[in-house]
Short mmCIF file of C-alpha atoms in Angstrom, two decimals:
data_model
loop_
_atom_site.label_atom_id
_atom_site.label_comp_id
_atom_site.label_asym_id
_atom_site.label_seq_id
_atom_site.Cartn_x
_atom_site.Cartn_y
_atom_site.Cartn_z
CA UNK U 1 0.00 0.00 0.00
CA UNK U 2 2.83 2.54 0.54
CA UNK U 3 4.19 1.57 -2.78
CA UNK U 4 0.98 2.74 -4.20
CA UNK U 5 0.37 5.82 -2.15
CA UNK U 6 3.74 7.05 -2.80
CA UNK U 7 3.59 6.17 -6.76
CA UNK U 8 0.36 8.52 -6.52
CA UNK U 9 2.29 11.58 -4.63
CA UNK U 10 4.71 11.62 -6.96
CA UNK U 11 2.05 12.62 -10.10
CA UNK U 12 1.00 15.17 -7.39
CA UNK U 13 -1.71 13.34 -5.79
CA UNK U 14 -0.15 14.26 -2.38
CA UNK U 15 -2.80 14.12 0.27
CA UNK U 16 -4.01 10.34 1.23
CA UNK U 17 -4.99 8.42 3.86
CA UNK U 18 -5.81 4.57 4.09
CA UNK U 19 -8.51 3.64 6.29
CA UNK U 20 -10.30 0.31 7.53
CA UNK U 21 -13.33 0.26 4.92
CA UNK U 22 -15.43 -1.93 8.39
CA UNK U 23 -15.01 1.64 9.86
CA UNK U 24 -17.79 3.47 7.39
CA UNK U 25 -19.83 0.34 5.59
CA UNK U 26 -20.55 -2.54 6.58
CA UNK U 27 -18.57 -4.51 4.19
CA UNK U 28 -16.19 -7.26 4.47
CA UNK U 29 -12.61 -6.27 5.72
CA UNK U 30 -10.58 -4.30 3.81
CA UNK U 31 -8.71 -1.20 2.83
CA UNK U 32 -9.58 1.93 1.34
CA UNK U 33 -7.71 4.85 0.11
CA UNK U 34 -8.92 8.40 0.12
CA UNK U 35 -6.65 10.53 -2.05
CA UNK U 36 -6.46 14.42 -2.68
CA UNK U 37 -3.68 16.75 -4.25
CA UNK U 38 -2.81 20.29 -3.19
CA UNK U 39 -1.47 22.35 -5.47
CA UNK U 40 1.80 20.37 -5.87
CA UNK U 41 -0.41 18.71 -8.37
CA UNK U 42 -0.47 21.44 -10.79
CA UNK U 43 2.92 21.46 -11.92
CA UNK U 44 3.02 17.68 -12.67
CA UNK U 45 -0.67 17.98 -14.60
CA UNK U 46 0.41 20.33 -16.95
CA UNK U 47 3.63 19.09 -17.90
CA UNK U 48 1.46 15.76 -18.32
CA UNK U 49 -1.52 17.23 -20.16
CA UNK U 50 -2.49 15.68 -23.56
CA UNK U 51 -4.84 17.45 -25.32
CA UNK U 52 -8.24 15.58 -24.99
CA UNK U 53 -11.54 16.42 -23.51
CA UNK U 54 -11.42 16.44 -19.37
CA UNK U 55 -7.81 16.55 -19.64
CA UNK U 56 -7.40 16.51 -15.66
CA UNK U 57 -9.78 13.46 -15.34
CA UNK U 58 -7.77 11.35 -17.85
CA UNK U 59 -4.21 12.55 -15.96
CA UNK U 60 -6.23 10.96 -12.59
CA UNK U 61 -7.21 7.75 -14.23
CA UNK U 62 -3.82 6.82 -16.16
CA UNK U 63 -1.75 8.07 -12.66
CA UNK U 64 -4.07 5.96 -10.46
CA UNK U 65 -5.18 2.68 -12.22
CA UNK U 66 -1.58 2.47 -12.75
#
């Protein structure tokens, strides 16, 4: 998980936390992630930014479903 949450700070996704998913749902054990950026995000986003519609929605989905 660290691997993950760091991998995810680095494209400027810099605010996470995990958490016990038990603790909000009832759902089988588990982990959950809650990730955020402050503005160290901006930087990385716009030297990343491919021109396509929802640019900053397509930089969050190849950064974390990698």
């Amino acid at each position: 998980m660290q691997d993950a949450l760091a991998q995810v700070a680095a494209a400027g996704f810099d605010l996470s936390h995990d958490f016990d998913t038990r603790a909000i749902a009832d759902l089988p054990p588990g982990r959950g992630i809650l990730i955020g950026n402050s503005r160290a995000l901006w930087p990385l986003f716009e030297a990343a930014r491919r021109d396509e519609d929802d640019p900053l929605e397509h930089y969050t989905e190849r950064v974390i479903d990698t």
